[in-house]
Short mmCIF file of C-alpha atoms in Angstrom, two decimals:
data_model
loop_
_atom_site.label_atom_id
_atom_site.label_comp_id
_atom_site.label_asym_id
_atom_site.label_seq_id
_atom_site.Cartn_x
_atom_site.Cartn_y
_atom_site.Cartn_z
CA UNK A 1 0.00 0.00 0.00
CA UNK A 2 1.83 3.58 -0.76
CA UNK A 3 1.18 6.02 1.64
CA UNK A 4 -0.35 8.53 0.04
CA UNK A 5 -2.02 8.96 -2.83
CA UNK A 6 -3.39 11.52 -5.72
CA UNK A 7 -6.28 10.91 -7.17
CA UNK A 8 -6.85 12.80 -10.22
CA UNK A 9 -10.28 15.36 -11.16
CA UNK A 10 -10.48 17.97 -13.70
CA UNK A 11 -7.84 19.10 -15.43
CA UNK A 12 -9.48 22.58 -14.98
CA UNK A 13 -10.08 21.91 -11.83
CA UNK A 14 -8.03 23.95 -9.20
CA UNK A 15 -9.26 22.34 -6.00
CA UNK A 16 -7.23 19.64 -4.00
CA UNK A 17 -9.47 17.51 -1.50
CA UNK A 18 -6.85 17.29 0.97
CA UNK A 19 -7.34 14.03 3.46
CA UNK A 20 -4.72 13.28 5.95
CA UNK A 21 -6.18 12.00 8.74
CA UNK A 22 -8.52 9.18 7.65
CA UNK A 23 -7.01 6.10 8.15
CA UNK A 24 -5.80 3.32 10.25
CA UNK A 25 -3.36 1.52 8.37
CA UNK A 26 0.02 1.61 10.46
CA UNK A 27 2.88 -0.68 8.76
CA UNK A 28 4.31 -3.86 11.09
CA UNK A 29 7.67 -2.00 11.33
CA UNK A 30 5.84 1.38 12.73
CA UNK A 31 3.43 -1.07 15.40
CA UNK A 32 6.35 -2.14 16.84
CA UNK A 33 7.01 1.12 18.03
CA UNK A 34 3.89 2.24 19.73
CA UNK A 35 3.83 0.46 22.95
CA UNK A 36 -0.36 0.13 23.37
CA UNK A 37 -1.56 -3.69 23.29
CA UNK A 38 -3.80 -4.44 20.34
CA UNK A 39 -6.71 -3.49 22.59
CA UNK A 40 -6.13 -0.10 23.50
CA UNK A 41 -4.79 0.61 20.17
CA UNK A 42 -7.82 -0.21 18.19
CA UNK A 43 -9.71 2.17 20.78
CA UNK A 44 -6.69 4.79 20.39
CA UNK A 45 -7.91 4.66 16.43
CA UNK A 46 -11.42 4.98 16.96
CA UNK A 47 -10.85 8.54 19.14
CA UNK A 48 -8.24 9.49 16.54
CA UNK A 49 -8.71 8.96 13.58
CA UNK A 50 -11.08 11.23 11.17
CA UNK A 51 -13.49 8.29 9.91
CA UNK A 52 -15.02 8.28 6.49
CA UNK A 53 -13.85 11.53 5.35
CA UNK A 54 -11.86 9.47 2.42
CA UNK A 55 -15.43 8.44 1.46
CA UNK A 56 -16.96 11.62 1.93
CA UNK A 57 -14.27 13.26 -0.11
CA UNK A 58 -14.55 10.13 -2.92
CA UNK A 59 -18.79 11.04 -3.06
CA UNK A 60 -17.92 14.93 -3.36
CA UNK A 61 -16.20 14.15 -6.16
CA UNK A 62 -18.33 11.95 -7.95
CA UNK A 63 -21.24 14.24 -7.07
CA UNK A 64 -19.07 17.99 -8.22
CA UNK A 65 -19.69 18.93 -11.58
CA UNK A 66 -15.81 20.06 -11.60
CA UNK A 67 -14.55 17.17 -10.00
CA UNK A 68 -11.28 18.07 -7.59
CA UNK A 69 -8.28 16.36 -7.04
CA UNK A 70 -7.90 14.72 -4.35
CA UNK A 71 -4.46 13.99 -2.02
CA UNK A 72 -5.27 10.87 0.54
CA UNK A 73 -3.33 9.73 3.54
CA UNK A 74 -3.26 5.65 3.15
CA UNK A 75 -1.89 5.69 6.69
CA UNK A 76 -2.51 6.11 10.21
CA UNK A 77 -1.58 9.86 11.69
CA UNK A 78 -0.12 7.66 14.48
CA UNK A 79 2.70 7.04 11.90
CA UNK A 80 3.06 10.78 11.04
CA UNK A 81 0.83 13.82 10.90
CA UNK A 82 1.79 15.25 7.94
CA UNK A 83 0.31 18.29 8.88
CA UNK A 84 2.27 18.94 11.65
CA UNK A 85 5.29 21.16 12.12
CA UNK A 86 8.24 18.75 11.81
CA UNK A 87 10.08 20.85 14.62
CA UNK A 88 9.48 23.29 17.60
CA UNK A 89 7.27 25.50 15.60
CA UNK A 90 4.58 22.88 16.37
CA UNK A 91 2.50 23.80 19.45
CA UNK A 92 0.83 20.18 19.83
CA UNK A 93 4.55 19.23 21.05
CA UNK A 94 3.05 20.44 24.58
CA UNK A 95 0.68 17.30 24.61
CA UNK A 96 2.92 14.75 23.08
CA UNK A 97 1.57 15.37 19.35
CA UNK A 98 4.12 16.92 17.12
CA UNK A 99 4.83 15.38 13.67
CA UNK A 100 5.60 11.96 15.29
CA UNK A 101 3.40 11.05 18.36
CA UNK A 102 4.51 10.37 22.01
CA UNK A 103 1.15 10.67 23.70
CA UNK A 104 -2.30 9.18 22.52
CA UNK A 105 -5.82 11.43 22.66
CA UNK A 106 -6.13 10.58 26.72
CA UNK A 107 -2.41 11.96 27.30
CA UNK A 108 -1.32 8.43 27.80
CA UNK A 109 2.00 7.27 26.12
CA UNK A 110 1.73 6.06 22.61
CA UNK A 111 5.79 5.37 21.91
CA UNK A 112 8.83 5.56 24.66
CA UNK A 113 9.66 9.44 25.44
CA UNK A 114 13.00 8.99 23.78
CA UNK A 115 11.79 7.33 20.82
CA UNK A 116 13.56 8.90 17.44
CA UNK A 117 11.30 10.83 15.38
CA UNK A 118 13.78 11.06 12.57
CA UNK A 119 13.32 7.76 10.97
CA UNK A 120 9.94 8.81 10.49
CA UNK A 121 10.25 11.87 9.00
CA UNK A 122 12.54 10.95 6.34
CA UNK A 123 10.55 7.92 5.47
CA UNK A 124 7.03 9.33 5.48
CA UNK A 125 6.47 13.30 6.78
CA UNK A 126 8.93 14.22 3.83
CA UNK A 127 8.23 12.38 0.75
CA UNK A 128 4.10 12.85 1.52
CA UNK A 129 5.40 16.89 2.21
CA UNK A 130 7.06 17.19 -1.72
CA UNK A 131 4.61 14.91 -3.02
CA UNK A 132 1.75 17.51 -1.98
CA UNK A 133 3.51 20.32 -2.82
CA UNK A 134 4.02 18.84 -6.30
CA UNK A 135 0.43 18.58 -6.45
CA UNK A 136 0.02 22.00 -5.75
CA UNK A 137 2.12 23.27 -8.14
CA UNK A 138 0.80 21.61 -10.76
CA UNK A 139 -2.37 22.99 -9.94
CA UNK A 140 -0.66 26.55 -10.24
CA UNK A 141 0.83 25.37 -13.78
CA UNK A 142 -2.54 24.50 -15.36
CA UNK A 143 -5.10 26.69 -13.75
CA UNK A 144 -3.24 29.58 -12.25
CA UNK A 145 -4.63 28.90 -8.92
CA UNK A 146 -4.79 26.06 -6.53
CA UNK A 147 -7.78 25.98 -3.58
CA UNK A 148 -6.87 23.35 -0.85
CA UNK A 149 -9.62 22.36 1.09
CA UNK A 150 -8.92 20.15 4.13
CA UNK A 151 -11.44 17.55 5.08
CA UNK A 152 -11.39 16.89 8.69
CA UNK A 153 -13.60 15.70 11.82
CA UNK A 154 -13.78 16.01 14.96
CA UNK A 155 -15.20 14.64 18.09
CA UNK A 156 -18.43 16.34 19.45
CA UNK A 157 -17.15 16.42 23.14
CA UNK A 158 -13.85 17.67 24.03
CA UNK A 159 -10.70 14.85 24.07
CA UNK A 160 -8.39 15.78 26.93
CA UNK A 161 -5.22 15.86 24.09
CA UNK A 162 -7.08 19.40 22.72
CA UNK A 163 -5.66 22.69 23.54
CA UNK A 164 -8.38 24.73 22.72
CA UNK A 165 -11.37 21.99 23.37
CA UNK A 166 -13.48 24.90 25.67
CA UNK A 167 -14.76 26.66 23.00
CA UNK A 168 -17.71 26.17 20.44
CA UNK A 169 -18.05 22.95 18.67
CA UNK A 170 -20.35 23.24 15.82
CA UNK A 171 -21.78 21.42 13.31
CA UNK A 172 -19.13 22.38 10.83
CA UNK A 173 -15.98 23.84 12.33
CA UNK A 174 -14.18 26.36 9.22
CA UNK A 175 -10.54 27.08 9.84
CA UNK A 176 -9.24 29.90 8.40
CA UNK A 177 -5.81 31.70 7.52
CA UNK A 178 -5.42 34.90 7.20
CA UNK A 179 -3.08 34.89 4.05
CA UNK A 180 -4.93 32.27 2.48
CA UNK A 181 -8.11 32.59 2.93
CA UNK A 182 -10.33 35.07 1.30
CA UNK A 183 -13.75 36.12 1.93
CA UNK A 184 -14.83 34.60 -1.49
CA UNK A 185 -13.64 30.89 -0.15
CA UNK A 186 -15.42 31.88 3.16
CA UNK A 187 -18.48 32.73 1.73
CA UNK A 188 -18.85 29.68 -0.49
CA UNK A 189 -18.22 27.37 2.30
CA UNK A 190 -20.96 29.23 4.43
CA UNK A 191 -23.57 29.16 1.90
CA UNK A 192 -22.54 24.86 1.40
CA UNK A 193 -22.38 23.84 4.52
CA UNK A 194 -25.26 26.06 6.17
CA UNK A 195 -24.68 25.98 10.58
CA UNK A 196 -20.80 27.28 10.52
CA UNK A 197 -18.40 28.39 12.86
CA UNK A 198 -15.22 29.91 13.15
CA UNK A 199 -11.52 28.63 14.29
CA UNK A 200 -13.16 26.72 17.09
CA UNK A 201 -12.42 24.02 18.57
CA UNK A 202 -9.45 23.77 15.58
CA UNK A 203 -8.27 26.57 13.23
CA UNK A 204 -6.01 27.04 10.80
CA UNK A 205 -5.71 25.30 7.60
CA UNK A 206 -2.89 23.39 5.55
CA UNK A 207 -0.56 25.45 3.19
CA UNK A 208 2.59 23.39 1.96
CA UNK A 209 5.44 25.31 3.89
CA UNK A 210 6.62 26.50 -0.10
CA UNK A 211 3.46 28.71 -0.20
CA UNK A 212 2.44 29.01 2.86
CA UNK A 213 2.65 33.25 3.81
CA UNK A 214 4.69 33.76 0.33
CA UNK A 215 1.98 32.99 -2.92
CA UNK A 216 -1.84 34.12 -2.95
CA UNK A 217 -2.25 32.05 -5.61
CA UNK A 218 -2.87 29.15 -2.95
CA UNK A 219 -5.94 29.61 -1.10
CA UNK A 220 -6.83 27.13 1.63
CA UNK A 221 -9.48 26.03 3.86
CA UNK A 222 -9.89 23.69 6.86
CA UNK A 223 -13.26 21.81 6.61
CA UNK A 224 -13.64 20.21 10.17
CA UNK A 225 -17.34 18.38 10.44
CA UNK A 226 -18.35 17.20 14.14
CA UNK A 227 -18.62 13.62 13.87
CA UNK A 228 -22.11 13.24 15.48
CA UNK A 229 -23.11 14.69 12.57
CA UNK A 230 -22.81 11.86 10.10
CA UNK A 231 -21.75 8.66 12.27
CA UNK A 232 -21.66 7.14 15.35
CA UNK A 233 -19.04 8.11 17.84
CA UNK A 234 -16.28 6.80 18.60
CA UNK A 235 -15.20 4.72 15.12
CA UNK A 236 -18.69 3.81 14.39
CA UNK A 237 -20.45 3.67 10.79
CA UNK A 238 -21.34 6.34 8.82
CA UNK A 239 -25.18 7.45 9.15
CA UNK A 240 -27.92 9.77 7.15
CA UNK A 241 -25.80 12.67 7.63
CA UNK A 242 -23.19 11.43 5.60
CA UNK A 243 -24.67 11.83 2.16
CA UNK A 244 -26.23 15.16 2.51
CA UNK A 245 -22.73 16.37 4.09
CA UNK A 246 -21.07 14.86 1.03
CA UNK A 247 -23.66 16.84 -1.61
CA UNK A 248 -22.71 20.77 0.73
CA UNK A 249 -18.44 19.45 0.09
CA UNK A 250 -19.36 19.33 -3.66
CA UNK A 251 -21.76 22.12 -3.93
CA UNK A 252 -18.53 24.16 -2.27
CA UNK A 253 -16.11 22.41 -4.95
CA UNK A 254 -18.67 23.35 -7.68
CA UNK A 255 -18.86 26.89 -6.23
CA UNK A 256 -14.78 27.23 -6.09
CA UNK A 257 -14.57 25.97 -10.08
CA UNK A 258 -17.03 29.30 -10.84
CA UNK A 259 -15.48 31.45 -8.44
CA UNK A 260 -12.27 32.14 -10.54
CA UNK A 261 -9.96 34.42 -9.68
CA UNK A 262 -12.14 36.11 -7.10
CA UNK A 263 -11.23 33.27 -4.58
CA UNK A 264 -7.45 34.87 -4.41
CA UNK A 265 -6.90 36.47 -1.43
#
């Protein structure tokens, strides 16, 4: 299985579906590393991981009249979060949860606290790192412009691992840069998605560090959808909500093909 993976749309098309955090594959060679039984690591997954948003992502597409590109994570974040700071920059580091985990969602150890991150980097934070930011760029060759919108969820009561958990948790959770968003990508996510909020409980959104604060060409978006909304908590199957969540991510991707250059910041 490669680790990540690009899945082509529209050659016109300058959005990039951007899923890292969907999966539960971890290779043999990483599992021996972590040092939860089989147990507590399957329940470890089910807090942690962002179910079903590869299939949510996968409908959008299928549904968008433009369809997007897509960029999938085929592994666990509990190998690497590639969207993580790789060094000190990262302020997760305080709970154990830079680009290489030490501490699970319940602040209890995932790997030894001397365990080398390194190894892990090289192998799998930096090839999936170039390999978006090829994907990016290419966007920026053929279209001019390249929208990434991350597809995310999130648990609808607070995990003790989250720094800002106090805070509203709505339906759909937007996070937002200030370089790279523009009120034009704003507004179409609004009028998709309906019941929105703000930077809370997460915020932010993904940039590749190449573009991130330097190009306005790249506009970006963090999508984060409380998973009550569309399955059963914690790890459970996807429910009702799924579909008609799937239809608002492609009536936003359909909305971003029209919006041209007005979705530059």
């Amino acid at each position: 299985m490669p680790s990540f993976e690009l899945l082509p749309g529209a050659a016109q098309s300058p959005v990039i579906l951007h899923v890292p955090h969907s999966a539960r594959e971890i290779p043999a060679e990483v599992r021996a590393g972590i040092v939860l039984d089989d147990t507590a690591l399957e329940r470890e997954l089910d807090h942690i991981v962002d179910a079903h948003t590869a299939e949510l992502a996968e409908e959008a597409a299928r549904l968008a009249g433009v369809a997007p590109w897509r960029f999938v994570n085929r592994l666990s974040r509990l190998v690497v979060d590639p969207e993580r700071f790789p060094d000190e920059r990262e302020e997760m580091l305080a709970v154990g949860m830079g680009a290489v985990y030490t501490k699970t969602t319940h602040r209890e150890d995932l790997r030894p606290g001397d365990a080398d991150p390194g190894p892990l980097i090289a192998h799998y934070f930096r090839p999936y790192a170039r390999a978006m930011t090829e994907a990016v760029a290419r966007r920026l060759e053929v279209t001019g412009r390249a929208v990434v919108i991350d597809v995310h969820s999130y648990p609808s009561a607070p995990l003790p691992y989250e720094l800002h958990g106090q805070g509203p948790r709505p339906p759909v959770c937007l996070g937002t840069d200030s370089f790279h968003t523009p009120p034009g990508l704003l507004a179409a996510a609004r009028e998709a998605f309906g019941e929105v909020g703000l930077d809370s409980p997460f915020s932010g959104t993904y940039v590749p560090l190449d573009f991130h604060g330097r190009d306005p060409r790249v506009s970006a978006l963090m999508v984060e959808i409380r998973r009550d909304t569309y399955m059963t908590e914690p790890g459970g199957p996807a429910g009702p909500g799924f579909h008609r969540l799937a239809r608002a991510l492609a009536a936003l991707v359909d909305a971003l093909a029209r919006l041209g250059t007005e979705g530059s910041p």
